[in-house]
Short mmCIF file of C-alpha atoms in Angstrom, two decimals:
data_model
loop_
_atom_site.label_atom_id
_atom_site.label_comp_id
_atom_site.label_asym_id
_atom_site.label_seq_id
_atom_site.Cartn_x
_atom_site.Cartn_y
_atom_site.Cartn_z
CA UNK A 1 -33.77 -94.19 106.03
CA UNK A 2 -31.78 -96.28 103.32
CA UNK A 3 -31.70 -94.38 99.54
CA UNK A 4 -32.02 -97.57 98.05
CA UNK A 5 -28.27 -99.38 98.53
CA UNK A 6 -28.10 -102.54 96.73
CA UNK A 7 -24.44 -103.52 98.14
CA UNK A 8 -25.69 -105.60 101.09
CA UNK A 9 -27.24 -102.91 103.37
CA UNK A 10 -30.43 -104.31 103.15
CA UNK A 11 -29.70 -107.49 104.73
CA UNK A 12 -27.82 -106.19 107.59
CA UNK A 13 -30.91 -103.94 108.52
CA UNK A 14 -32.89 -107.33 107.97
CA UNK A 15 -30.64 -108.58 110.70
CA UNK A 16 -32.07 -106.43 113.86
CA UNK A 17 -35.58 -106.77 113.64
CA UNK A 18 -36.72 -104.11 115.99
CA UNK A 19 -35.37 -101.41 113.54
CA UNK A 20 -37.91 -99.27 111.67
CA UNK A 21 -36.64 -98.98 108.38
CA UNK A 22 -37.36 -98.06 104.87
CA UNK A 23 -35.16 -98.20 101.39
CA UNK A 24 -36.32 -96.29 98.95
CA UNK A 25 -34.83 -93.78 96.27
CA UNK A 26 -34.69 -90.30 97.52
CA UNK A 27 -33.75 -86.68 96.47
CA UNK A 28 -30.23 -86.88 99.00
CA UNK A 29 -29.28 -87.25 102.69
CA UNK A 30 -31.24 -84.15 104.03
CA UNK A 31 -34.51 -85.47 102.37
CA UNK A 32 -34.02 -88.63 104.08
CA UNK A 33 -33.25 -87.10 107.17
CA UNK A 34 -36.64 -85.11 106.59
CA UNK A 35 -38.67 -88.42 106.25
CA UNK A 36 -36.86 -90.07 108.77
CA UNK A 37 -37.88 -87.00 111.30
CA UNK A 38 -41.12 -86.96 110.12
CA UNK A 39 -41.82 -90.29 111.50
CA UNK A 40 -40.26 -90.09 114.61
CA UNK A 41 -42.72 -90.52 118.00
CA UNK A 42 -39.94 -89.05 120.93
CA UNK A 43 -39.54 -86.21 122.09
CA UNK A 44 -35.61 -85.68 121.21
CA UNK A 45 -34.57 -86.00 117.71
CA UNK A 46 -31.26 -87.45 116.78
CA UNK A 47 -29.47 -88.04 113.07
CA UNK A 48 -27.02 -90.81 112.72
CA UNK A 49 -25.63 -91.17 109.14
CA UNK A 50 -24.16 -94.73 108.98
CA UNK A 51 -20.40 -94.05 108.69
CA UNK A 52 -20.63 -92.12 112.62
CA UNK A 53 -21.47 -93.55 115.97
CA UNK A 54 -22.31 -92.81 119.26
CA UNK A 55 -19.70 -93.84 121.97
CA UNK A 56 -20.38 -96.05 124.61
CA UNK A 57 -22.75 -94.11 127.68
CA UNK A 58 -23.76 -91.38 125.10
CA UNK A 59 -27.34 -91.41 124.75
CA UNK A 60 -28.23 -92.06 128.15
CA UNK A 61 -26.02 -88.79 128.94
CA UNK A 62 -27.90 -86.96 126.46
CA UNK A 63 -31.25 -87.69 128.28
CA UNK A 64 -29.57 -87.18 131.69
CA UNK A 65 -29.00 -83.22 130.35
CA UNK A 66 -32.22 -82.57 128.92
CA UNK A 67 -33.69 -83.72 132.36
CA UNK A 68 -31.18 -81.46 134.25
CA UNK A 69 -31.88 -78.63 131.66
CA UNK A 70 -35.36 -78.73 130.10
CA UNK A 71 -35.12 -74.84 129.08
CA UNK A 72 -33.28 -76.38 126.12
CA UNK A 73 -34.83 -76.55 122.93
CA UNK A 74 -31.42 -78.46 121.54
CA UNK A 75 -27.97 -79.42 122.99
CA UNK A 76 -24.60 -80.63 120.92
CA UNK A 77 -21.62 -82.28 122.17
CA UNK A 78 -17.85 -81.95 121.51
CA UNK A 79 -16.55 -84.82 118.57
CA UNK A 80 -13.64 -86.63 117.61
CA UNK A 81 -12.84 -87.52 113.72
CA UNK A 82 -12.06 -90.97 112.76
CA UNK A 83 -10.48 -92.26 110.33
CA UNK A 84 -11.78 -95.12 107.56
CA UNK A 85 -10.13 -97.92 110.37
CA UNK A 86 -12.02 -95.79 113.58
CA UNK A 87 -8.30 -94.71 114.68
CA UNK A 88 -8.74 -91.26 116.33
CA UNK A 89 -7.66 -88.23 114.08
CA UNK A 90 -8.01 -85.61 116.65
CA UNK A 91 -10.86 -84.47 119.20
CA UNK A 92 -13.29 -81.03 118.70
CA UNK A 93 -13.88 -79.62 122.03
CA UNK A 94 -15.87 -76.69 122.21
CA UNK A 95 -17.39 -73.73 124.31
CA UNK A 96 -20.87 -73.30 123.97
CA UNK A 97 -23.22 -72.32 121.05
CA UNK A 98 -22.55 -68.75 119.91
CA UNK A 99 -25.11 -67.81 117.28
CA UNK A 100 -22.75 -64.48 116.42
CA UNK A 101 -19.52 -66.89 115.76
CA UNK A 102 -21.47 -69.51 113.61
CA UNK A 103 -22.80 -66.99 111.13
CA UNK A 104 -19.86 -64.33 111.31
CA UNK A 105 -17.08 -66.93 111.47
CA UNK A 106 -16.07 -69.41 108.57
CA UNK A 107 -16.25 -72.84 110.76
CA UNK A 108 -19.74 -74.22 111.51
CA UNK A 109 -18.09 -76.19 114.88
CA UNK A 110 -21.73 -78.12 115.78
CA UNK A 111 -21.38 -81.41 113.93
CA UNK A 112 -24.43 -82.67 112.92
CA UNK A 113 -24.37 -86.06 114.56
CA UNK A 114 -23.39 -84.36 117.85
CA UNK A 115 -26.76 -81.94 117.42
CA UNK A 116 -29.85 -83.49 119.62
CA UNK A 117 -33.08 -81.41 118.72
CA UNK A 118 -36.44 -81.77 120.29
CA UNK A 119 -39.18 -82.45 117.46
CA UNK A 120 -41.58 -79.67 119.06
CA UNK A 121 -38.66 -77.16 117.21
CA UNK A 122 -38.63 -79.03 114.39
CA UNK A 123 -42.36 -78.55 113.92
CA UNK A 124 -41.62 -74.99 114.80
CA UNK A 125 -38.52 -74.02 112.65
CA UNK A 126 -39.20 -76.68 109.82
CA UNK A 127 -37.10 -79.37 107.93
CA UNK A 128 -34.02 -79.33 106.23
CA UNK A 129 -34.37 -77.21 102.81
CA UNK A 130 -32.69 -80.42 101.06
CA UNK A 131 -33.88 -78.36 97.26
CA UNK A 132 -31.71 -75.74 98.51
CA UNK A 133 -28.71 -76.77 99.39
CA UNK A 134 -26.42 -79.81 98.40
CA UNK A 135 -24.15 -80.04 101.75
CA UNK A 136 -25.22 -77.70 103.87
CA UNK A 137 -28.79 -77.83 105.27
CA UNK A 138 -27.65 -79.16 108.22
CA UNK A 139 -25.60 -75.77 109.17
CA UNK A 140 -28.42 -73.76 107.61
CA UNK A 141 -30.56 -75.66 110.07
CA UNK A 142 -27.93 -74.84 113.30
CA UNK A 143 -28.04 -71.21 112.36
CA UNK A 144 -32.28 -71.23 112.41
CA UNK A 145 -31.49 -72.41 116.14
CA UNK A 146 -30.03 -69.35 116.61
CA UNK A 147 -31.97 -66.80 114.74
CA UNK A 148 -35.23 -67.83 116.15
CA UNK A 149 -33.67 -67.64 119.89
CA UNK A 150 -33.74 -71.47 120.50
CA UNK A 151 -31.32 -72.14 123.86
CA UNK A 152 -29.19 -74.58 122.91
CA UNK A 153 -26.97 -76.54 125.25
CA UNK A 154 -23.37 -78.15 125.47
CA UNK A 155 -22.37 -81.16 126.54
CA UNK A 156 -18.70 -80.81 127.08
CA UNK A 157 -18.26 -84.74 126.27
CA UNK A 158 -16.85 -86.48 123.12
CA UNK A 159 -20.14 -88.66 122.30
CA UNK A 160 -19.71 -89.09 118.56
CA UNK A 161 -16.92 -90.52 116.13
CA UNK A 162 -16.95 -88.46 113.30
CA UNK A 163 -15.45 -90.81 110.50
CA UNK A 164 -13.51 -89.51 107.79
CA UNK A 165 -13.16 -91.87 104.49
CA UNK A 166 -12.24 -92.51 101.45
CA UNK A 167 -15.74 -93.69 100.54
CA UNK A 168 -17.34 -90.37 102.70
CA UNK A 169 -18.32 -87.17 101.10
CA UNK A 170 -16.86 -85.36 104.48
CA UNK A 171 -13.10 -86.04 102.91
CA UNK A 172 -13.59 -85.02 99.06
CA UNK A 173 -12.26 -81.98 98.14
CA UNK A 174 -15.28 -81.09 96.07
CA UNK A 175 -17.45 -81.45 98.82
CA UNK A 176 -15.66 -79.17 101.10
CA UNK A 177 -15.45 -76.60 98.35
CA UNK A 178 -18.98 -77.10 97.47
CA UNK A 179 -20.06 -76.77 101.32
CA UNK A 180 -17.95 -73.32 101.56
CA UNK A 181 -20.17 -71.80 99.20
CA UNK A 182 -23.25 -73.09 100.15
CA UNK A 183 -21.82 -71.91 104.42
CA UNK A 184 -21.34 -68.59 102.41
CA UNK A 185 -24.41 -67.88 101.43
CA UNK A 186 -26.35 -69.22 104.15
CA UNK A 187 -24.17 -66.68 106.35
CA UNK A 188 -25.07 -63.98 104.49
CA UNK A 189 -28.67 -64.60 104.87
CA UNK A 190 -27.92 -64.58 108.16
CA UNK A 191 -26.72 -61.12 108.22
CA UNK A 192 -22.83 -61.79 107.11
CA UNK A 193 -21.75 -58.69 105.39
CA UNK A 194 -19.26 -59.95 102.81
CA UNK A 195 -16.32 -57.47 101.35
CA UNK A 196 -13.58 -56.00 104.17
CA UNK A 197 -16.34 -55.38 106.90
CA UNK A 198 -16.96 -59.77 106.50
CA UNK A 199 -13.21 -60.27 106.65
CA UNK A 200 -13.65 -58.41 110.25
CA UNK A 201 -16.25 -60.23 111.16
CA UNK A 202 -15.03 -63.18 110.41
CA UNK A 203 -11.86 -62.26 112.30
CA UNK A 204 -13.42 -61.13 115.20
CA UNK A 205 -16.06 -64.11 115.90
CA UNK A 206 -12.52 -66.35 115.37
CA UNK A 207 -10.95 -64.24 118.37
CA UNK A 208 -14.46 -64.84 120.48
CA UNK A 209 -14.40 -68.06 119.51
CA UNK A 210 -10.93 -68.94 121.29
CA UNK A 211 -11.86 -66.46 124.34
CA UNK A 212 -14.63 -68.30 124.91
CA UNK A 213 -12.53 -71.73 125.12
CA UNK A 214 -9.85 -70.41 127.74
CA UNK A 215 -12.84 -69.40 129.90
CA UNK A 216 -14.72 -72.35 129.69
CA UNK A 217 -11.53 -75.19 129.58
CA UNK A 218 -8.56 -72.89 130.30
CA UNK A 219 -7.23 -73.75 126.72
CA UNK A 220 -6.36 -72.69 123.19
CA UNK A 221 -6.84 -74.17 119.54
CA UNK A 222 -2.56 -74.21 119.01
CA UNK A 223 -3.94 -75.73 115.58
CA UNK A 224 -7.11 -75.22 113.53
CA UNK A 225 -8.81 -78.71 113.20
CA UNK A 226 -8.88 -77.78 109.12
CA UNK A 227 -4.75 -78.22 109.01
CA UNK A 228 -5.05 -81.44 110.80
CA UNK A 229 -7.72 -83.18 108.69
CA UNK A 230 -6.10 -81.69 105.88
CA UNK A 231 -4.08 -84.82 104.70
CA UNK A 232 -6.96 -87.23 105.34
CA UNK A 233 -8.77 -85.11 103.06
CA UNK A 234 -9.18 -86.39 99.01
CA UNK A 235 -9.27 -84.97 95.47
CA UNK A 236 -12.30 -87.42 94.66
CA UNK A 237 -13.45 -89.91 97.50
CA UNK A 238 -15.45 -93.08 96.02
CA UNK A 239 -19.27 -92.58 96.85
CA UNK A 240 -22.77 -92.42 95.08
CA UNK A 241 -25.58 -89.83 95.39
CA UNK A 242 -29.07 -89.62 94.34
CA UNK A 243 -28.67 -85.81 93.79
CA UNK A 244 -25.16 -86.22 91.52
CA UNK A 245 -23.32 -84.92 94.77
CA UNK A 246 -20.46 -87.20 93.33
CA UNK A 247 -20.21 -85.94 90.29
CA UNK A 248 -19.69 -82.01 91.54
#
């Protein structure tokens, strides 16, 4: 799903006929994402945007663990951030999907291109509220998993190169501060209480958070990802938007 790009993506999806594809103005990413679901035929749903990829091996793996686990209504797998020339940044490996953690805790650690969702709990749950929210349907989305008591699995894997760029909304400043506010509020429709009792919370679901990694990979985060992708991160990176995201 292309928001109509006129700086040479056309031909290059020209160039591999047996894509489905359409270019066409849209209302943002998550709308596109919404049409682009809403034409899918499989039974797993998966959202590339086109600065990520998968690595070599990954989707057959994801197949492989729905088959091995088909209680699953939606698996994600650990990540590793790129930079703009794919040099590895540093690697996201995580636990397992806490529901408690995502929506009491300030980091949202499922990645969106790491997320694999089957389209029956899409037609259950709904879309992505793309009139909502800016940069942040996707986590509103991963905390839905959780509140309607979707099992969702791990893959404890790197499967997806996360890029960060200076032409990427992931490394403007705005953009992060933009998606804070947006996590914020989805959280607190999710139950987060705000004031002293949230600061709790939030400290508490970091402490689980880290518990949970030493029991499942005998490890610690030494160093919160945020610190290390701080430096790639800019004031203003160069991109356009449908929805004026790059003029925030």
């Amino acid at each position: 799903m292309d928001g109509g790009s006129t700086d040479g993506t056309l031909d290059i999806l020209r160039s591999y006929p047996h894509l489905h594809w359409t270019s066409e103005r849209d209302h943002g990413h998550y709308h596109a994402m919404n049409k682009g679901i809403d034409r899918t035929s499989g039974q797993i749903v998966a959202i590339l945007n086109a600065d990520d990829c998968y690595r070599k091996g990954a989707l057959t793996k994801i197949a492989k663990a729905f088959e091995a686990y088909p209680q699953w209504d939606a698996l994600f797998t650990d990540v590793a951030y790129v930079d703009g020339e794919g040099q590895e940044i540093f690697r996201r490996r995580e636990a397992r999907y806490d529901y408690d953690v995502l929506r009491f805790g300030k980091v949202c650690y499922v990645i969106h291109p790491t997320l694999f969702v089957k389209k029956e709990v899409y037609d259950m749950l709904g879309l992505y509220r793309h009139e909502e929210f800016l940069n942040c349907c996707d986590v509103d989305f991963i905390l839905r998993l959780g509140q309607h008591g979707c099992t969702v699995g791990h893959v404890a894997e790197v499967l997806v190169n996360y890029r960060l760029h200076e032409h990427g909304q992931s490394a403007d400043r705005r953009v992060f501060e933009n998606m804070a506010r947006e996590y914020l509020a989805i959280r607190k429709e999710h139950g987060f209480p705000g004031g002293i009792k949230g600061q709790v919370c939030e400290v508490l679901a970091r402490v689980k958070r880290q518990i949970q990694k030493l029991f499942y990979h005998g490890r610690l985060d030494l160093i919160p990802g945020r610190w290390i992708l701080k430096k790639h991160m800019r004031e203003k990176a160069t991109f356009s938007s449908n929805i004026g995201i790059d003029k925030l």
